[in-house]
PDB file of C-alpha atoms in Angstrom:
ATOM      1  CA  UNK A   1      -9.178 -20.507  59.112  1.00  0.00           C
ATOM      2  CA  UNK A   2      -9.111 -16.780  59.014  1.00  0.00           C
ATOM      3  CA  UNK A   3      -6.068 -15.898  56.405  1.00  0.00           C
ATOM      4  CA  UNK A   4      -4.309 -13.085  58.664  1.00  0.00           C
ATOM      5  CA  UNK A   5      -3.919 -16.450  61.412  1.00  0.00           C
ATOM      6  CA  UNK A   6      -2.409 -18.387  58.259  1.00  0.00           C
ATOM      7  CA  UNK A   7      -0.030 -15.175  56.954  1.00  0.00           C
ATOM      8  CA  UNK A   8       0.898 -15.164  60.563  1.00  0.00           C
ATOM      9  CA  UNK A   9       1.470 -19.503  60.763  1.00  0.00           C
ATOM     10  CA  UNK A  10       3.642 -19.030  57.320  1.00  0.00           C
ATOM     11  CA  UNK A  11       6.020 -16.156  58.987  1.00  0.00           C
ATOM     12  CA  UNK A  12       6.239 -18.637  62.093  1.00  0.00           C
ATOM     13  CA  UNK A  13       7.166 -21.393  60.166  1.00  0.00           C
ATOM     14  CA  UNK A  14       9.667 -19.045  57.897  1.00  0.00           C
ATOM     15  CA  UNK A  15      11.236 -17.981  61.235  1.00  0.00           C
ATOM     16  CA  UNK A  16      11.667 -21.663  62.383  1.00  0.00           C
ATOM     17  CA  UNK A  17      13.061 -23.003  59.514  1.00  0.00           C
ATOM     18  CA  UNK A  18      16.254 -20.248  59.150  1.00  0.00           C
ATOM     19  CA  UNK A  19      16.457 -20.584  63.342  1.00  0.00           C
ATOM     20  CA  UNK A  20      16.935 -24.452  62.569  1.00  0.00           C
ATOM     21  CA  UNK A  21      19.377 -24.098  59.425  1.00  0.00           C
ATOM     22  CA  UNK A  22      21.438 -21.700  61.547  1.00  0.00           C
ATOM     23  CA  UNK A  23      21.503 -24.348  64.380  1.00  0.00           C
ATOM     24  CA  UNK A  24      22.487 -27.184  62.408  1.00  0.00           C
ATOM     25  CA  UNK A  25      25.055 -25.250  61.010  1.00  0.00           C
ATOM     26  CA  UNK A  26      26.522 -24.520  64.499  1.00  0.00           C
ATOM     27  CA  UNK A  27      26.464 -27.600  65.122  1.00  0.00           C
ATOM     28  CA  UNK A  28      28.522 -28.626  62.237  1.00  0.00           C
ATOM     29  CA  UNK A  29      30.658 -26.467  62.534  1.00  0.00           C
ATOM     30  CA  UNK A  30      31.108 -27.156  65.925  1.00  0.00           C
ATOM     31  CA  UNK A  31      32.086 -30.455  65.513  1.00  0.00           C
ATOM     32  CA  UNK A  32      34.470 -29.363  63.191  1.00  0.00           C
ATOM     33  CA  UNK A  33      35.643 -26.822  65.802  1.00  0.00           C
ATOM     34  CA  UNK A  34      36.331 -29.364  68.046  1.00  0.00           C
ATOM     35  CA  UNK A  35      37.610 -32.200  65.895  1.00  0.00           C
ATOM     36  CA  UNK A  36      40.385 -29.477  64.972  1.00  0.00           C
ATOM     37  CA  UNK A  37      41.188 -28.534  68.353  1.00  0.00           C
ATOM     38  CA  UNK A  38      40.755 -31.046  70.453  1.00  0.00           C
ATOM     39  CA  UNK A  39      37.846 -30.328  72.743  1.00  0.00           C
ATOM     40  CA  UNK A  40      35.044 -32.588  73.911  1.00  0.00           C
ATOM     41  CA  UNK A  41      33.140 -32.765  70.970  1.00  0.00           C
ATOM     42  CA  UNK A  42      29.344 -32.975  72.047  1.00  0.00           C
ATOM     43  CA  UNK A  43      29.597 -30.201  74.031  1.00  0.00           C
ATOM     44  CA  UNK A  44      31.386 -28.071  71.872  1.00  0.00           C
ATOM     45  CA  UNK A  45      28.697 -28.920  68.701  1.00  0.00           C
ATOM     46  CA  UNK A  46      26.075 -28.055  70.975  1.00  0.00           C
ATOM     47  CA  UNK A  47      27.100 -25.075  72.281  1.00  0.00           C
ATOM     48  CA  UNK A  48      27.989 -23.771  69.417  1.00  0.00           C
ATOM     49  CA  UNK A  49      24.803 -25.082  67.620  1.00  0.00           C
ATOM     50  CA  UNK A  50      22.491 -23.332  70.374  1.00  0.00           C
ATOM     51  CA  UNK A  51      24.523 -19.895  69.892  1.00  0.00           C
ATOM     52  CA  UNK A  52      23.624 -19.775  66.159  1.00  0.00           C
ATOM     53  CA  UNK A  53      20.313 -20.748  66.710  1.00  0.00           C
ATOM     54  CA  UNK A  54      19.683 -17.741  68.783  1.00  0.00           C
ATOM     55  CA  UNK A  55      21.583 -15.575  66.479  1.00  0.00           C
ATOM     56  CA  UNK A  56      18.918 -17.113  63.689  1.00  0.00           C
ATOM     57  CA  UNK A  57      16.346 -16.699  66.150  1.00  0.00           C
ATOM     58  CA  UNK A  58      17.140 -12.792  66.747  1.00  0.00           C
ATOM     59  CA  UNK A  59      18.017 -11.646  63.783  1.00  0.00           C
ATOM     60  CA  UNK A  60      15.005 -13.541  61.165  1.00  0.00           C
ATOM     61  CA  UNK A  61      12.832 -12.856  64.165  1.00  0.00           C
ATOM     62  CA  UNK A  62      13.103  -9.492  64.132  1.00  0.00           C
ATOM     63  CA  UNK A  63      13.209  -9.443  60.406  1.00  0.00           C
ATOM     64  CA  UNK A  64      10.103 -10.840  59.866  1.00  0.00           C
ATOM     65  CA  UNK A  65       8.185  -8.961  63.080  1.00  0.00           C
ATOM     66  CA  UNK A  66       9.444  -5.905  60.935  1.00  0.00           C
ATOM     67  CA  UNK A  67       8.440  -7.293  57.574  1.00  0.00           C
ATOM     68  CA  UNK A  68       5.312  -7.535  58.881  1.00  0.00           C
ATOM     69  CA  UNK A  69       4.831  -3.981  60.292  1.00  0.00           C
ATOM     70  CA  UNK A  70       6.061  -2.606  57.296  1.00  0.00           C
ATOM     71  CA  UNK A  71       3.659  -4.300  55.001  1.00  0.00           C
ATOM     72  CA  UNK A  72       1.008  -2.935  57.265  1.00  0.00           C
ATOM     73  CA  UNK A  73       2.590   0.342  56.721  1.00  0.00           C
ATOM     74  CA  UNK A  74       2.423   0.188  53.181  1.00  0.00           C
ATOM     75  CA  UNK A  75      -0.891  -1.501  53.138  1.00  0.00           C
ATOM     76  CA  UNK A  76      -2.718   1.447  54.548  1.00  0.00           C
ATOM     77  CA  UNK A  77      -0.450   4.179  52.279  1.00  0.00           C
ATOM     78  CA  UNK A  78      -0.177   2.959  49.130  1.00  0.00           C
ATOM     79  CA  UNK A  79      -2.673   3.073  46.561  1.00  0.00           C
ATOM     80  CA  UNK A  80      -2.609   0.260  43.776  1.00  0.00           C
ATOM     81  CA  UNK A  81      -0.928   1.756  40.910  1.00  0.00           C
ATOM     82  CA  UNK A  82      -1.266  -1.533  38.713  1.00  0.00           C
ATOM     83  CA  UNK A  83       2.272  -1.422  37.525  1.00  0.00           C
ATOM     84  CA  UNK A  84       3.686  -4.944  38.787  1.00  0.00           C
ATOM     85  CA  UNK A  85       7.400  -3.732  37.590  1.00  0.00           C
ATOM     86  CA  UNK A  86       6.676  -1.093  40.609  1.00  0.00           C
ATOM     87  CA  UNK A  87       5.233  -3.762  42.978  1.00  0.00           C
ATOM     88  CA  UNK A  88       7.998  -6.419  42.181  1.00  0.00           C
ATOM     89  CA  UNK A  89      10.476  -3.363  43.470  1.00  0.00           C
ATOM     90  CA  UNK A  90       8.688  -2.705  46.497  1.00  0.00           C
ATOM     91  CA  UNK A  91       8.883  -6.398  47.097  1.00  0.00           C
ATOM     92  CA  UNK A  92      12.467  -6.377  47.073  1.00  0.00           C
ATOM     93  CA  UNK A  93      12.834  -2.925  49.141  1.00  0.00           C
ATOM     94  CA  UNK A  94      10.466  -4.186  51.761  1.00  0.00           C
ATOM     95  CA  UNK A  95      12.554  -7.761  51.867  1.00  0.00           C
ATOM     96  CA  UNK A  96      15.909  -5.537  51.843  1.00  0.00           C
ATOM     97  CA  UNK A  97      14.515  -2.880  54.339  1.00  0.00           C
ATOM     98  CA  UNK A  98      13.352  -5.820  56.710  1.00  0.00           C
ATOM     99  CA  UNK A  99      16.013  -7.943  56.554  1.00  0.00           C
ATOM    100  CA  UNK A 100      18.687  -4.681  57.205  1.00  0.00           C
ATOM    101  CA  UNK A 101      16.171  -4.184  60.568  1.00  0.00           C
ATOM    102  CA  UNK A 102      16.542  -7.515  61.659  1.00  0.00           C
ATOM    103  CA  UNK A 103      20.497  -7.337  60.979  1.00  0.00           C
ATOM    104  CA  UNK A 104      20.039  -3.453  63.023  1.00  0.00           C
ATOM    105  CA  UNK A 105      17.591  -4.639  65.678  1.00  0.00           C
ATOM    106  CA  UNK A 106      18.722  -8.412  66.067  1.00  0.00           C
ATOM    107  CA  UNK A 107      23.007  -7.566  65.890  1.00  0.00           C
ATOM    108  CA  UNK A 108      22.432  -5.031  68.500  1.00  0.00           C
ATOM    109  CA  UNK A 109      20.974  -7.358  71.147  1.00  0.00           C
ATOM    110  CA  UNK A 110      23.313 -10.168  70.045  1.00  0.00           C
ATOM    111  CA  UNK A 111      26.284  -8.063  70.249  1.00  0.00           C
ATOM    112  CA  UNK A 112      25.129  -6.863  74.092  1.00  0.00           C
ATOM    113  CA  UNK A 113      24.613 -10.738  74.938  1.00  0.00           C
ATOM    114  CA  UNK A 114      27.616 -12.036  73.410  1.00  0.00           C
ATOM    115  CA  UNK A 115      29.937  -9.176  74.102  1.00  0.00           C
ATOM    116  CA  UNK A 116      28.342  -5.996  76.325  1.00  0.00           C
ATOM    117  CA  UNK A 117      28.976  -3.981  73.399  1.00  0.00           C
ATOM    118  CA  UNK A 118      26.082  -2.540  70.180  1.00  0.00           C
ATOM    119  CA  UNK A 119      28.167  -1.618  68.052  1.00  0.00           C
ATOM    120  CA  UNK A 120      29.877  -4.976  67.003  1.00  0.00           C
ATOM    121  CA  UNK A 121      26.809  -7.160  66.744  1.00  0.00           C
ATOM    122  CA  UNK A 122      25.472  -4.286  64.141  1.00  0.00           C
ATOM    123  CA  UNK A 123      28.671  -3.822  62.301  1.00  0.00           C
ATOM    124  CA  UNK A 124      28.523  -7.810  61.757  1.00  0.00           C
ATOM    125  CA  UNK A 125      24.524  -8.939  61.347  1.00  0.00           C
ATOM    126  CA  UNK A 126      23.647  -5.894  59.247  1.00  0.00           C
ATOM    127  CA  UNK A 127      25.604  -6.546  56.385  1.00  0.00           C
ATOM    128  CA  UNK A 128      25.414 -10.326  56.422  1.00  0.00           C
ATOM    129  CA  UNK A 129      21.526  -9.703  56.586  1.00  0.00           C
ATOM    130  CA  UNK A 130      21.140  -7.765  53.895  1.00  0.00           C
ATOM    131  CA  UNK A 131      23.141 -10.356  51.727  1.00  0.00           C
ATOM    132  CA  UNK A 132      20.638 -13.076  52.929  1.00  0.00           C
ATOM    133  CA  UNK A 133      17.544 -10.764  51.363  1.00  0.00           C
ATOM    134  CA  UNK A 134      20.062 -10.573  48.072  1.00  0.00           C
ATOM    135  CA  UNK A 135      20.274 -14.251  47.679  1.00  0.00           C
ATOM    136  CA  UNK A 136      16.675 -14.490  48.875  1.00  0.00           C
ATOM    137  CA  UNK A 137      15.631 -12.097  46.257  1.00  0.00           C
ATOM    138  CA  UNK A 138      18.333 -14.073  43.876  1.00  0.00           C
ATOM    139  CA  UNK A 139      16.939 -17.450  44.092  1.00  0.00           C
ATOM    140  CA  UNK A 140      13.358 -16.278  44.295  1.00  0.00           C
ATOM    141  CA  UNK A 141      13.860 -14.358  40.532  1.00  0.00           C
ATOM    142  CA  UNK A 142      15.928 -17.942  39.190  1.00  0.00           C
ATOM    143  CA  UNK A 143      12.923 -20.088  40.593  1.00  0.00           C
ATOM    144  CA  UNK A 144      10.246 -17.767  38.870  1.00  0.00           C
ATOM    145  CA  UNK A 145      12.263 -17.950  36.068  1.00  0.00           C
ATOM    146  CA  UNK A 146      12.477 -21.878  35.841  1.00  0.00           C
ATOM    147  CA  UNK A 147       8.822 -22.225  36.562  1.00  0.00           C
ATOM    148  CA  UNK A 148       7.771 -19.899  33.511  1.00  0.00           C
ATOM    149  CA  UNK A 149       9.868 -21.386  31.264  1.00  0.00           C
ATOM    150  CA  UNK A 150       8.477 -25.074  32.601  1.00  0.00           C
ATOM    151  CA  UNK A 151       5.113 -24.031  31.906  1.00  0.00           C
ATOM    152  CA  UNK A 152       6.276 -22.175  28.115  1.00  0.00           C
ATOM    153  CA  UNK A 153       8.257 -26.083  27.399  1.00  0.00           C
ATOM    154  CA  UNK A 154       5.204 -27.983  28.493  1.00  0.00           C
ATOM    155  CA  UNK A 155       2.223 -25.478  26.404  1.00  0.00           C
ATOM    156  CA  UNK A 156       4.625 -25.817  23.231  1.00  0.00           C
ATOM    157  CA  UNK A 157       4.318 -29.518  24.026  1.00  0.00           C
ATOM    158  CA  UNK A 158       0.613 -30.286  24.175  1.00  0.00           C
ATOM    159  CA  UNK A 159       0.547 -27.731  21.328  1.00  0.00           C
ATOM    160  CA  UNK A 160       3.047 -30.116  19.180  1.00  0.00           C
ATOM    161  CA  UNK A 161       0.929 -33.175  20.476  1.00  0.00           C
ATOM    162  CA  UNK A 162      -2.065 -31.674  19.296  1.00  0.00           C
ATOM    163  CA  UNK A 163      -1.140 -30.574  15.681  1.00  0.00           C
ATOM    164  CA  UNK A 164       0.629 -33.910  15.741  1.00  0.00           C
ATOM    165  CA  UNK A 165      -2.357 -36.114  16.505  1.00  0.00           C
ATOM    166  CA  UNK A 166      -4.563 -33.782  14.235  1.00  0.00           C
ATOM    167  CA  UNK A 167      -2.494 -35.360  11.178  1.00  0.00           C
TER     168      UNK A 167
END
């Protein structure tokens, strides 16, 4: 399998999974909705639950369409510089800069579906974007973290096993 088709498959799949976190969220919190008010409950869940799967849809759509044109971008500019300090930056800027296009791109169609206006659906998906690519970026530095000092615990290990059965 070519690896562009696979890069392509993972930003697919990355898409799909937020679009179907957002909708079982709306559809919790529909039923909640409705439970507290009173309405038919089914219908409420999964109306709800099919609106925030096309704001998920919209917004991490976009985000990752531009992700991927701005890697290209950057691809075809940048010359390796070797300093992976400077690449783990750009990392984060290009996550950050993507995920503030989807918020841009993806708000402003949302808000002129949900409510004929731009402006709204910008004011709200921006910002909440950009604090998805924070936690992203968040979780991605803990996990690294956990995983090198996994691998540091289990090398000290062997090395203690080692020396120990050396004896």
């Amino acid at each position: 399998i070519n690896i562009m088709s696979e890069i392509r498959l993972d930003e697919l799949f990355r898409v799909s999974n937020r679009m179907t976190a957002c909708g079982i969220t709306g559809l919790t919190m529909g039923f909640l909705y409705s439970v507290g008010k009173g309405l038919p409950r089914i219908s409420t869940a999964t109306t709800i639950g099919m609106n925030c799967a096309m704001v998920g849809t919209a917004c991490f759509g976009l985000e990752r369409l531009s992700h991927i044109a701005l890697q290209q971008i950057i691809i075809l500019m940048d010359k390796d510089d070797g300093q992976s300090n400077n690449n783990n930056n750009k990392k984060e800027n290009l996550l950050y800069t993507s995920h503030a296009i989807g918020g841009t791109f993806g708000g402003a169609f949302l808000g002129q579906l949900f409510q004929r206006r731009i402006i709204p659906g910008i004011v709200v998906f921006t910002p909440a974007m950009v604090a998805i690519a924070y936690v992203e970026i968040e979780y991605t530095k803990a996990r690294d973290d956990r995983l090198r000092q996994v691998q540091e615990e289990r090398l000290l290990s062997l090395r203690h096993n080692h020396l120990s059965s050396q004896k």
